[in-house]
């Protein structure tokens, strides 16, 4: 860090401290959250026209540290799950009205529960082949279609929706991106039961749903480009576990803490001396370290405005890490793991997490799709054959469904 940067950080800390002294009176209520948002402390890294201050990540940490020092909540929340996903997409593509209406609600915690209305029964990996339609009718779009695998749809306050707005152009060129409330008439949410026994995701049916035209994010028919920002956020969070490990725990270097969980599992099973187990731990340990290093590269690239290709690498790598880590813990816990009995907390957790780890290989684009992206965008290999390339979507054959013109 240069002396100028150190000085700037010092000035910033002074400014935050002075602001807190004048504004924080120990009560976390709606009025407090509004003031934090309006002052730009809730999203220090966002630009000023988006309730931010245009600061670096390092400066945002300074802001967060000053808030934490006096026990004041609500600072630097722009990196949190759905706030980051929906927020960054609106910051980059949203109209001034959308920014004004949605961003303060995301940052103050008024809107926290979102869902993604992307996948459809016939179109998951081939997302650009989606057939949910949005047709303009005066001040609204009328939406009809079906979505599936909608995580959190049953409790969501709002959704990011992809719908087709032009059928006469190739598939990627006729899609629009919307952010809509989930309580509109015509939206029906039906839970799906998972192999874990839970119901986190849903089918969502949209029938003549009238959404205000102002919910469009970006330009009409430019939704595929908008989606790339949202996907980048999703893959980044699914790909890299940098954070606790990179900081190290208990003052130890991150390289030593990276596999404490596996070592503990082996010790608990009395298998710490088992050669095969030790080799397995070391193999997973090295994958984790490499992924952490890639995370540092990806972070730098994303901060410099780069694309999502490294995030795909991280997401793919993390799938293998999660599967192998939980499979190892499952083997270590022995036959107890097969009972899936909540009364046996430790075994239940391992079995549950082993099943749950498959989400990383499917949600946000499958492992195979990440490999396609890596081969094309990182390795520079040629694109695979695409029979529908350049064909107006209306004329593309659609698996098992009638064409929209009924032919
Ligand atoms: C836990 C979970 C949560 C999810 N949450 C959401 C959500 O909130 N919102 C949402 O919209 N969706 C969500 N999804 C859906 C997810 O994005 C899709 O399941 C995923 O994109 C795969 O699509 P699909 O299921 O239609 O499989 P398909 O596309 O039918 O793929 C089937 C198989 O074929 C392979 N394949 C397909 N095309 C290719 C290709 N071109 N090259 C190589 N292999 C290929 C795939 O890798 C896969 O193995 C979720 C999924 C899961 C498992």
Short mmCIF file of C-alpha atoms and ligand atoms in Angstrom, two decimals:
data_model
loop_
_atom_site.label_atom_id
_atom_site.label_comp_id
_atom_site.label_asym_id
_atom_site.label_seq_id
_atom_site.Cartn_x
_atom_site.Cartn_y
_atom_site.Cartn_z
CA UNK A 1 0.00 0.00 0.00
CA UNK A 2 1.36 3.44 -0.91
CA UNK A 3 1.63 6.32 1.57
CA UNK A 4 -1.13 8.17 -0.36
CA UNK A 5 -3.44 5.21 0.01
CA UNK A 6 -2.65 4.91 3.71
CA UNK A 7 -3.43 8.58 4.17
CA UNK A 8 -6.65 8.25 2.17
CA UNK A 9 -7.67 5.30 4.33
CA UNK A 10 -6.98 7.36 7.44
CA UNK A 11 -9.11 10.24 6.17
CA UNK A 12 -11.88 7.85 5.29
CA UNK A 13 -11.81 6.27 8.74
CA UNK A 14 -12.02 9.75 10.29
CA UNK A 15 -14.96 10.65 8.07
CA UNK A 16 -16.85 7.45 8.94
CA UNK A 17 -16.13 7.90 12.64
CA UNK A 18 -17.41 11.49 12.58
CA UNK A 19 -20.53 10.44 10.67
CA UNK A 20 -21.21 7.64 13.15
CA UNK A 21 -20.73 9.97 16.12
CA UNK A 22 -23.38 12.28 14.67
CA UNK A 23 -25.83 9.61 13.50
CA UNK A 24 -25.57 6.34 15.42
CA UNK A 25 -27.63 6.36 18.61
CA UNK A 26 -27.71 2.65 19.22
CA UNK A 27 -31.04 1.86 17.52
CA UNK A 28 -31.20 -0.26 14.38
CA UNK A 29 -34.53 0.73 12.82
CA UNK A 30 -35.88 1.72 9.39
CA UNK A 31 -34.82 5.34 9.83
CA UNK A 32 -31.23 4.30 10.67
CA UNK A 33 -31.01 1.98 7.66
CA UNK A 34 -32.35 4.74 5.38
CA UNK A 35 -29.66 7.14 6.60
CA UNK A 36 -26.88 4.56 6.11
CA UNK A 37 -28.11 3.94 2.55
CA UNK A 38 -28.46 7.64 1.70
CA UNK A 39 -24.99 8.39 3.05
CA UNK A 40 -23.53 5.72 0.71
CA UNK A 41 -22.13 3.53 3.50
CA UNK A 42 -24.39 0.56 2.75
CA UNK A 43 -22.70 0.04 -0.63
CA UNK A 44 -19.38 1.90 -0.56
CA UNK A 45 -18.11 0.22 -3.75
CA UNK A 46 -21.14 1.13 -5.87
CA UNK A 47 -21.14 4.40 -7.84
CA UNK A 48 -22.65 7.58 -6.43
CA UNK A 49 -25.72 7.40 -8.70
CA UNK A 50 -26.43 3.99 -7.17
CA UNK A 51 -26.34 4.90 -3.45
CA UNK A 52 -22.61 4.20 -3.23
CA UNK A 53 -19.37 6.13 -2.94
CA UNK A 54 -17.25 4.60 -5.70
CA UNK A 55 -14.69 3.30 -3.17
CA UNK A 56 -12.37 0.31 -3.51
CA UNK A 57 -12.99 -3.02 -1.72
CA UNK A 58 -10.19 -2.18 0.70
CA UNK A 59 -11.86 1.13 1.57
CA UNK A 60 -15.21 -0.64 1.97
CA UNK A 61 -13.53 -2.85 4.57
CA UNK A 62 -12.41 0.28 6.42
CA UNK A 63 -16.02 1.51 6.44
CA UNK A 64 -17.29 -1.85 7.68
CA UNK A 65 -14.61 -1.95 10.39
CA UNK A 66 -15.58 1.50 11.71
CA UNK A 67 -19.25 0.51 11.85
CA UNK A 68 -18.37 -2.77 13.57
CA UNK A 69 -16.23 -0.93 16.13
CA UNK A 70 -19.30 0.89 17.48
CA UNK A 71 -21.72 -2.01 16.90
CA UNK A 72 -23.61 -0.21 14.11
CA UNK A 73 -25.16 -2.52 11.48
CA UNK A 74 -25.89 -2.03 7.79
CA UNK A 75 -22.52 -1.03 6.28
CA UNK A 76 -20.96 -2.54 3.16
CA UNK A 77 -23.76 -5.05 2.54
CA UNK A 78 -23.49 -4.87 -1.27
CA UNK A 79 -21.56 -8.15 -1.42
CA UNK A 80 -24.26 -10.19 0.31
CA UNK A 81 -26.00 -12.96 -1.66
CA UNK A 82 -29.07 -11.61 -3.42
CA UNK A 83 -28.17 -7.98 -2.76
CA UNK A 84 -25.01 -8.55 -4.81
CA UNK A 85 -26.72 -10.59 -7.50
CA UNK A 86 -29.73 -8.34 -8.12
CA UNK A 87 -27.99 -5.14 -7.03
CA UNK A 88 -24.96 -5.36 -9.31
CA UNK A 89 -27.22 -6.21 -12.24
CA UNK A 90 -29.35 -3.11 -11.61
CA UNK A 91 -26.30 -0.94 -10.96
CA UNK A 92 -24.92 -1.93 -14.37
CA UNK A 93 -28.11 -1.98 -16.45
CA UNK A 94 -31.04 -0.50 -14.48
CA UNK A 95 -32.82 2.73 -15.43
CA UNK A 96 -32.50 5.68 -12.98
CA UNK A 97 -36.07 4.91 -11.80
CA UNK A 98 -35.25 1.25 -11.11
CA UNK A 99 -32.12 2.25 -9.23
CA UNK A 100 -34.12 4.73 -7.17
CA UNK A 101 -36.93 2.23 -6.43
CA UNK A 102 -35.07 -1.04 -5.87
CA UNK A 103 -31.52 -0.37 -4.66
CA UNK A 104 -32.44 1.30 -1.33
CA UNK A 105 -34.75 -1.61 -0.54
CA UNK A 106 -32.01 -4.16 -1.30
CA UNK A 107 -29.46 -2.27 0.77
CA UNK A 108 -31.68 -1.55 3.77
CA UNK A 109 -32.74 -5.19 4.10
CA UNK A 110 -36.37 -4.48 3.13
CA UNK A 111 -35.94 -6.79 0.11
CA UNK A 112 -33.80 -9.81 0.92
CA UNK A 113 -35.68 -12.80 -0.47
CA UNK A 114 -35.29 -13.04 -4.23
CA UNK A 115 -35.53 -15.87 -6.73
CA UNK A 116 -34.38 -16.58 -10.28
CA UNK A 117 -37.06 -17.28 -12.88
CA UNK A 118 -34.69 -18.57 -15.58
CA UNK A 119 -34.90 -22.36 -16.16
CA UNK A 120 -37.86 -23.94 -17.90
CA UNK A 121 -38.89 -27.60 -18.20
CA UNK A 122 -37.33 -27.91 -21.67
CA UNK A 123 -34.60 -25.32 -21.28
CA UNK A 124 -32.02 -25.49 -18.53
CA UNK A 125 -28.56 -25.75 -20.06
CA UNK A 126 -29.94 -24.30 -23.28
CA UNK A 127 -31.31 -21.34 -21.35
CA UNK A 128 -31.42 -19.14 -24.44
CA UNK A 129 -34.08 -21.48 -25.80
CA UNK A 130 -36.59 -20.31 -23.16
CA UNK A 131 -40.22 -19.99 -24.25
CA UNK A 132 -41.88 -17.90 -21.55
CA UNK A 133 -43.22 -14.89 -23.42
CA UNK A 134 -43.67 -11.24 -22.42
CA UNK A 135 -45.85 -9.17 -24.74
CA UNK A 136 -46.17 -5.41 -24.54
CA UNK A 137 -49.67 -4.06 -23.81
CA UNK A 138 -49.52 -0.30 -23.18
CA UNK A 139 -47.73 0.35 -19.88
CA UNK A 140 -47.33 -3.32 -19.02
CA UNK A 141 -45.91 -6.58 -20.35
CA UNK A 142 -48.18 -9.62 -20.17
CA UNK A 143 -46.20 -12.72 -19.19
CA UNK A 144 -47.15 -16.35 -19.86
CA UNK A 145 -45.04 -19.47 -19.34
CA UNK A 146 -43.60 -21.96 -16.87
CA UNK A 147 -40.38 -21.90 -14.88
CA UNK A 148 -38.81 -24.72 -12.87
CA UNK A 149 -36.17 -25.36 -10.17
CA UNK A 150 -36.88 -21.90 -8.72
CA UNK A 151 -34.90 -21.88 -5.47
CA UNK A 152 -36.72 -19.95 -2.74
CA UNK A 153 -39.67 -19.16 -5.04
CA UNK A 154 -42.18 -20.03 -2.29
CA UNK A 155 -40.90 -17.29 0.01
CA UNK A 156 -39.48 -14.79 -2.49
CA UNK A 157 -40.49 -11.13 -2.40
CA UNK A 158 -39.15 -10.49 -5.89
CA UNK A 159 -37.76 -12.33 -8.91
CA UNK A 160 -35.31 -11.85 -11.73
CA UNK A 161 -37.26 -13.00 -14.78
CA UNK A 162 -36.10 -13.95 -18.28
CA UNK A 163 -38.78 -13.88 -20.96
CA UNK A 164 -38.90 -13.87 -24.76
CA UNK A 165 -39.96 -10.56 -26.25
CA UNK A 166 -39.05 -11.19 -29.91
CA UNK A 167 -39.58 -14.52 -31.73
CA UNK A 168 -38.34 -13.34 -35.12
CA UNK A 169 -34.63 -13.11 -34.29
CA UNK A 170 -32.07 -15.80 -33.26
CA UNK A 171 -32.63 -17.14 -29.75
CA UNK A 172 -30.16 -14.98 -27.78
CA UNK A 173 -31.34 -11.75 -29.42
CA UNK A 174 -35.01 -11.88 -28.42
CA UNK A 175 -34.81 -12.22 -24.63
CA UNK A 176 -35.51 -9.49 -22.04
CA UNK A 177 -34.64 -9.31 -18.35
CA UNK A 178 -37.10 -8.07 -15.70
CA UNK A 179 -37.16 -7.64 -11.94
CA UNK A 180 -40.69 -8.27 -10.71
CA UNK A 181 -42.61 -8.59 -7.42
CA UNK A 182 -43.65 -12.19 -6.68
CA UNK A 183 -47.09 -11.28 -5.31
CA UNK A 184 -48.60 -10.29 -8.67
CA UNK A 185 -51.88 -11.95 -9.71
CA UNK A 186 -51.24 -14.92 -12.03
CA UNK A 187 -48.05 -16.19 -10.36
CA UNK A 188 -48.51 -19.67 -8.91
CA UNK A 189 -45.69 -21.37 -6.98
CA UNK A 190 -45.67 -25.16 -6.44
CA UNK A 191 -42.94 -26.77 -4.28
CA UNK A 192 -40.82 -29.70 -5.52
CA UNK A 193 -39.67 -32.35 -3.05
CA UNK A 194 -35.91 -33.03 -3.13
CA UNK A 195 -33.96 -36.19 -2.36
CA UNK A 196 -32.85 -34.56 0.92
CA UNK A 197 -36.53 -34.48 1.98
CA UNK A 198 -36.65 -30.67 1.86
CA UNK A 199 -38.48 -28.40 -0.59
CA UNK A 200 -36.21 -25.50 -1.39
CA UNK A 201 -37.15 -25.20 -5.02
CA UNK A 202 -40.35 -24.92 -6.98
CA UNK A 203 -42.26 -24.88 -10.22
CA UNK A 204 -43.59 -21.41 -11.04
CA UNK A 205 -46.52 -20.91 -13.41
CA UNK A 206 -47.07 -17.48 -14.94
CA UNK A 207 -50.52 -16.91 -16.42
CA UNK A 208 -51.40 -13.49 -17.89
CA UNK A 209 -49.18 -11.80 -15.31
CA UNK A 210 -49.22 -8.05 -15.94
CA UNK A 211 -45.84 -6.55 -15.04
CA UNK A 212 -45.14 -2.80 -15.26
CA UNK A 213 -42.95 -1.87 -18.26
CA UNK A 214 -40.58 -0.12 -15.82
CA UNK A 215 -39.49 -3.50 -14.43
CA UNK A 216 -37.43 -4.09 -17.58
CA UNK A 217 -33.69 -4.17 -16.74
CA UNK A 218 -31.51 -2.93 -19.61
CA UNK A 219 -32.79 -2.57 -23.16
CA UNK A 220 -35.68 -4.55 -24.63
CA UNK A 221 -34.33 -7.79 -26.21
CA UNK A 222 -30.90 -7.26 -24.60
CA UNK A 223 -31.63 -9.56 -21.65
CA UNK A 224 -28.92 -12.08 -22.53
CA UNK A 225 -26.24 -9.44 -21.94
CA UNK A 226 -27.88 -8.41 -18.65
CA UNK A 227 -27.99 -12.06 -17.58
CA UNK A 228 -24.20 -12.36 -17.90
CA UNK A 229 -23.72 -9.94 -15.00
CA UNK A 230 -26.22 -11.83 -12.84
CA UNK A 231 -24.63 -15.20 -13.73
CA UNK A 232 -21.16 -13.88 -12.99
CA UNK A 233 -22.30 -13.07 -9.44
CA UNK A 234 -23.96 -16.47 -9.03
CA UNK A 235 -20.96 -18.46 -10.30
CA UNK A 236 -18.53 -16.40 -8.27
CA UNK A 237 -20.37 -17.22 -5.04
CA UNK A 238 -20.69 -20.90 -6.00
CA UNK A 239 -17.07 -21.18 -7.08
CA UNK A 240 -14.83 -19.70 -4.49
CA UNK A 241 -14.76 -20.23 -0.77
CA UNK A 242 -12.09 -17.64 -0.22
CA UNK A 243 -12.76 -15.79 3.00
CA UNK A 244 -12.47 -17.67 6.25
CA UNK A 245 -9.76 -19.90 4.83
CA UNK A 246 -7.83 -17.08 3.18
CA UNK A 247 -7.79 -15.15 6.43
CA UNK A 248 -6.54 -18.19 8.28
CA UNK A 249 -8.00 -19.08 11.64
CA UNK A 250 -6.49 -18.69 15.07
CA UNK A 251 -3.56 -16.79 13.62
CA UNK A 252 -2.42 -19.75 11.48
CA UNK A 253 -1.53 -19.36 7.83
CA UNK A 254 -4.39 -20.24 5.45
CA UNK A 255 -2.44 -23.13 3.96
CA UNK A 256 -2.66 -24.97 7.29
CA UNK A 257 -6.33 -24.23 7.99
CA UNK A 258 -7.50 -25.24 4.49
CA UNK A 259 -8.25 -28.82 5.44
CA UNK A 260 -8.81 -28.75 9.18
CA UNK A 261 -12.35 -30.08 8.67
CA UNK A 262 -11.06 -33.21 6.87
CA UNK A 263 -8.31 -33.79 9.41
CA UNK A 264 -10.84 -33.50 12.23
CA UNK A 265 -13.18 -35.97 10.49
CA UNK A 266 -10.30 -38.47 10.08
CA UNK A 267 -9.24 -38.02 13.71
CA UNK A 268 -12.81 -38.56 14.96
CA UNK A 269 -12.98 -41.80 12.94
CA UNK A 270 -9.60 -42.97 14.30
CA UNK A 271 -8.23 -42.98 10.72
CA UNK A 272 -5.65 -40.22 10.92
CA UNK A 273 -2.88 -42.77 10.43
CA UNK A 274 -4.56 -44.50 7.46
CA UNK A 275 -2.36 -44.02 4.37
CA UNK A 276 -5.28 -43.98 1.90
CA UNK A 277 -7.18 -41.43 3.97
CA UNK A 278 -4.09 -39.23 4.34
CA UNK A 279 -3.51 -39.26 0.57
CA UNK A 280 -7.14 -38.39 -0.07
CA UNK A 281 -6.98 -35.47 2.34
CA UNK A 282 -3.82 -34.21 0.66
CA UNK A 283 -5.38 -34.45 -2.78
CA UNK A 284 -8.46 -32.44 -1.73
CA UNK A 285 -6.23 -30.02 0.19
CA UNK A 286 -4.25 -29.26 -2.99
CA UNK A 287 -7.44 -28.72 -5.03
CA UNK A 288 -8.69 -26.30 -2.38
CA UNK A 289 -5.45 -24.33 -2.39
CA UNK A 290 -5.35 -24.09 -6.17
CA UNK A 291 -8.96 -22.90 -6.17
CA UNK A 292 -8.13 -20.26 -3.57
CA UNK A 293 -5.32 -18.98 -5.77
CA UNK A 294 -7.64 -18.92 -8.75
CA UNK A 295 -10.13 -17.04 -6.58
CA UNK A 296 -7.55 -14.32 -6.05
CA UNK A 297 -7.03 -14.11 -9.84
CA UNK A 298 -10.79 -14.07 -10.46
CA UNK A 299 -11.36 -11.38 -7.84
CA UNK A 300 -8.75 -9.16 -9.46
CA UNK A 301 -10.20 -9.77 -12.93
CA UNK A 302 -13.77 -9.10 -11.79
CA UNK A 303 -12.74 -5.96 -9.89
CA UNK A 304 -11.08 -4.76 -13.08
CA UNK A 305 -14.40 -5.26 -14.90
CA UNK A 306 -13.52 -8.62 -16.48
CA UNK A 307 -15.88 -11.44 -17.48
CA UNK A 308 -17.07 -14.58 -15.79
CA UNK A 309 -14.78 -17.22 -17.33
CA UNK A 310 -12.56 -17.60 -14.27
CA UNK A 311 -15.70 -17.81 -12.14
CA UNK A 312 -16.67 -20.83 -14.28
CA UNK A 313 -13.30 -22.40 -13.53
CA UNK A 314 -13.86 -21.86 -9.80
CA UNK A 315 -17.40 -23.22 -9.90
CA UNK A 316 -16.26 -26.37 -11.72
CA UNK A 317 -13.31 -26.87 -9.37
CA UNK A 318 -15.50 -26.34 -6.34
CA UNK A 319 -17.95 -29.03 -7.53
CA UNK A 320 -15.15 -31.60 -7.41
CA UNK A 321 -13.93 -30.29 -4.07
CA UNK A 322 -17.41 -30.47 -2.51
CA UNK A 323 -18.20 -33.94 -3.87
CA UNK A 324 -14.88 -35.43 -2.81
CA UNK A 325 -14.78 -33.71 0.60
CA UNK A 326 -18.25 -34.86 1.59
CA UNK A 327 -17.74 -38.33 0.07
CA UNK A 328 -14.61 -38.72 2.19
CA UNK A 329 -16.42 -37.58 5.32
CA UNK A 330 -19.27 -39.97 4.45
CA UNK A 331 -16.84 -42.90 4.21
CA UNK A 332 -15.17 -41.85 7.46
CA UNK A 333 -18.43 -41.78 9.39
CA UNK A 334 -19.17 -45.36 8.32
CA UNK A 335 -22.52 -47.18 8.20
CA UNK A 336 -24.23 -44.54 10.41
CA UNK A 337 -24.24 -42.20 7.41
CA UNK A 338 -26.65 -44.45 5.50
CA UNK A 339 -29.48 -44.11 8.03
CA UNK A 340 -30.16 -40.42 7.29
CA UNK A 341 -31.51 -40.08 10.80
CA UNK A 342 -31.83 -36.50 12.16
CA UNK A 343 -31.39 -37.91 15.69
CA UNK A 344 -27.75 -38.73 14.81
CA UNK A 345 -26.77 -35.13 14.13
CA UNK A 346 -23.20 -35.68 12.96
CA UNK A 347 -24.01 -38.48 10.52
CA UNK A 348 -27.16 -36.74 9.29
CA UNK A 349 -25.21 -33.57 8.53
CA UNK A 350 -22.61 -35.49 6.50
CA UNK A 351 -25.23 -37.43 4.51
CA UNK A 352 -27.28 -34.28 3.93
CA UNK A 353 -24.29 -32.25 2.78
CA UNK A 354 -23.09 -35.03 0.51
CA UNK A 355 -26.43 -34.99 -1.32
CA UNK A 356 -26.66 -31.20 -1.20
CA UNK A 357 -23.19 -30.78 -2.73
CA UNK A 358 -24.65 -31.81 -6.11
CA UNK A 359 -26.30 -28.39 -6.33
CA UNK A 360 -22.90 -26.98 -7.22
CA UNK A 361 -22.70 -29.25 -10.28
CA UNK A 362 -26.12 -28.31 -11.61
CA UNK A 363 -27.42 -24.94 -10.37
CA UNK A 364 -26.08 -21.86 -12.14
CA UNK A 365 -25.09 -24.00 -15.17
CA UNK A 366 -23.91 -27.63 -15.04
CA UNK A 367 -20.30 -28.80 -14.82
CA UNK A 368 -20.46 -29.73 -18.51
CA UNK A 369 -21.62 -26.23 -19.43
CA UNK A 370 -18.78 -24.72 -17.34
CA UNK A 371 -16.37 -26.97 -19.30
CA UNK A 372 -17.83 -25.64 -22.56
CA UNK A 373 -17.31 -22.05 -21.34
CA UNK A 374 -13.76 -22.76 -20.17
CA UNK A 375 -12.84 -24.48 -23.43
CA UNK A 376 -14.12 -21.58 -25.52
CA UNK A 377 -13.28 -18.54 -23.41
CA UNK A 378 -10.15 -19.59 -21.51
CA UNK A 379 -8.58 -22.20 -23.79
CA UNK A 380 -9.75 -20.53 -27.03
CA UNK A 381 -11.10 -23.76 -28.58
CA UNK A 382 -13.69 -23.46 -31.37
CA UNK A 383 -17.40 -23.43 -30.53
CA UNK A 384 -19.35 -26.69 -30.86
CA UNK A 385 -21.94 -27.23 -33.59
CA UNK A 386 -25.11 -25.21 -32.98
CA UNK A 387 -27.99 -26.19 -35.31
CA UNK A 388 -30.04 -23.14 -34.29
CA UNK A 389 -27.29 -20.54 -34.81
CA UNK A 390 -28.61 -17.56 -36.77
CA UNK A 391 -32.09 -19.12 -37.14
CA UNK A 392 -35.10 -16.97 -36.11
CA UNK A 393 -36.36 -18.48 -32.84
CA UNK A 394 -39.85 -18.95 -34.30
CA UNK A 395 -38.36 -21.46 -36.78
CA UNK A 396 -36.20 -23.39 -34.29
CA UNK A 397 -37.44 -26.93 -33.55
CA UNK A 398 -38.44 -27.14 -29.88
CA UNK A 399 -38.24 -30.47 -28.05
CA UNK A 400 -41.69 -31.92 -27.65
CA UNK A 401 -43.59 -28.62 -27.64
CA UNK A 402 -45.62 -26.88 -30.30
CA UNK A 403 -44.14 -23.86 -32.00
CA UNK A 404 -45.60 -20.57 -30.74
CA UNK A 405 -47.38 -20.02 -34.05
CA UNK A 406 -49.02 -23.40 -33.55
CA UNK A 407 -47.43 -25.02 -36.65
C1 LIG B 1 -30.48 -27.22 -6.41
C2 LIG B 1 -30.79 -26.48 -7.67
C3 LIG B 1 -31.26 -25.19 -7.61
C4 LIG B 1 -31.59 -24.50 -8.79
N1 LIG B 1 -32.08 -23.22 -8.68
C5 LIG B 1 -32.51 -22.59 -9.80
C6 LIG B 1 -33.15 -21.31 -9.69
O1 LIG B 1 -33.28 -20.75 -8.61
N2 LIG B 1 -33.60 -20.74 -10.82
C7 LIG B 1 -33.46 -21.32 -12.04
O2 LIG B 1 -33.90 -20.72 -13.01
N3 LIG B 1 -32.88 -22.54 -12.17
C8 LIG B 1 -32.41 -23.19 -11.08
N4 LIG B 1 -31.83 -24.44 -11.18
C9 LIG B 1 -31.81 -25.07 -12.49
C10 LIG B 1 -30.45 -25.26 -13.09
O3 LIG B 1 -29.91 -24.05 -13.53
C11 LIG B 1 -30.63 -26.27 -14.23
O4 LIG B 1 -31.03 -27.49 -13.65
C12 LIG B 1 -29.37 -26.46 -15.01
O5 LIG B 1 -29.08 -25.32 -15.76
C13 LIG B 1 -29.45 -27.69 -15.94
O6 LIG B 1 -30.58 -27.65 -16.73
P1 LIG B 1 -31.55 -28.92 -16.85
O7 LIG B 1 -31.90 -29.37 -15.48
O8 LIG B 1 -32.66 -28.54 -17.78
O9 LIG B 1 -30.66 -30.05 -17.49
P2 LIG B 1 -30.35 -30.27 -19.05
O10 LIG B 1 -30.04 -28.96 -19.69
O11 LIG B 1 -31.47 -31.04 -19.64
O12 LIG B 1 -29.03 -31.13 -18.99
C14 LIG B 1 -29.04 -32.54 -18.79
C15 LIG B 1 -27.61 -33.05 -18.89
O13 LIG B 1 -27.10 -32.79 -20.22
C16 LIG B 1 -25.88 -32.05 -20.14
N5 LIG B 1 -25.82 -31.07 -21.23
C17 LIG B 1 -26.83 -30.29 -21.68
N6 LIG B 1 -26.39 -29.49 -22.67
C18 LIG B 1 -25.07 -29.76 -22.85
C19 LIG B 1 -24.07 -29.24 -23.73
N7 LIG B 1 -24.33 -28.28 -24.62
N8 LIG B 1 -22.81 -29.75 -23.62
C20 LIG B 1 -22.53 -30.72 -22.71
N9 LIG B 1 -23.44 -31.26 -21.86
C21 LIG B 1 -24.70 -30.78 -21.93
C22 LIG B 1 -25.95 -31.33 -18.81
O14 LIG B 1 -24.67 -30.99 -18.32
C23 LIG B 1 -26.66 -32.35 -17.92
O15 LIG B 1 -25.73 -33.29 -17.43
C24 LIG B 1 -31.45 -25.14 -10.04
C25 LIG B 1 -30.97 -26.44 -10.09
C26 LIG B 1 -30.64 -27.13 -8.93
C27 LIG B 1 -30.14 -28.53 -9.01
#
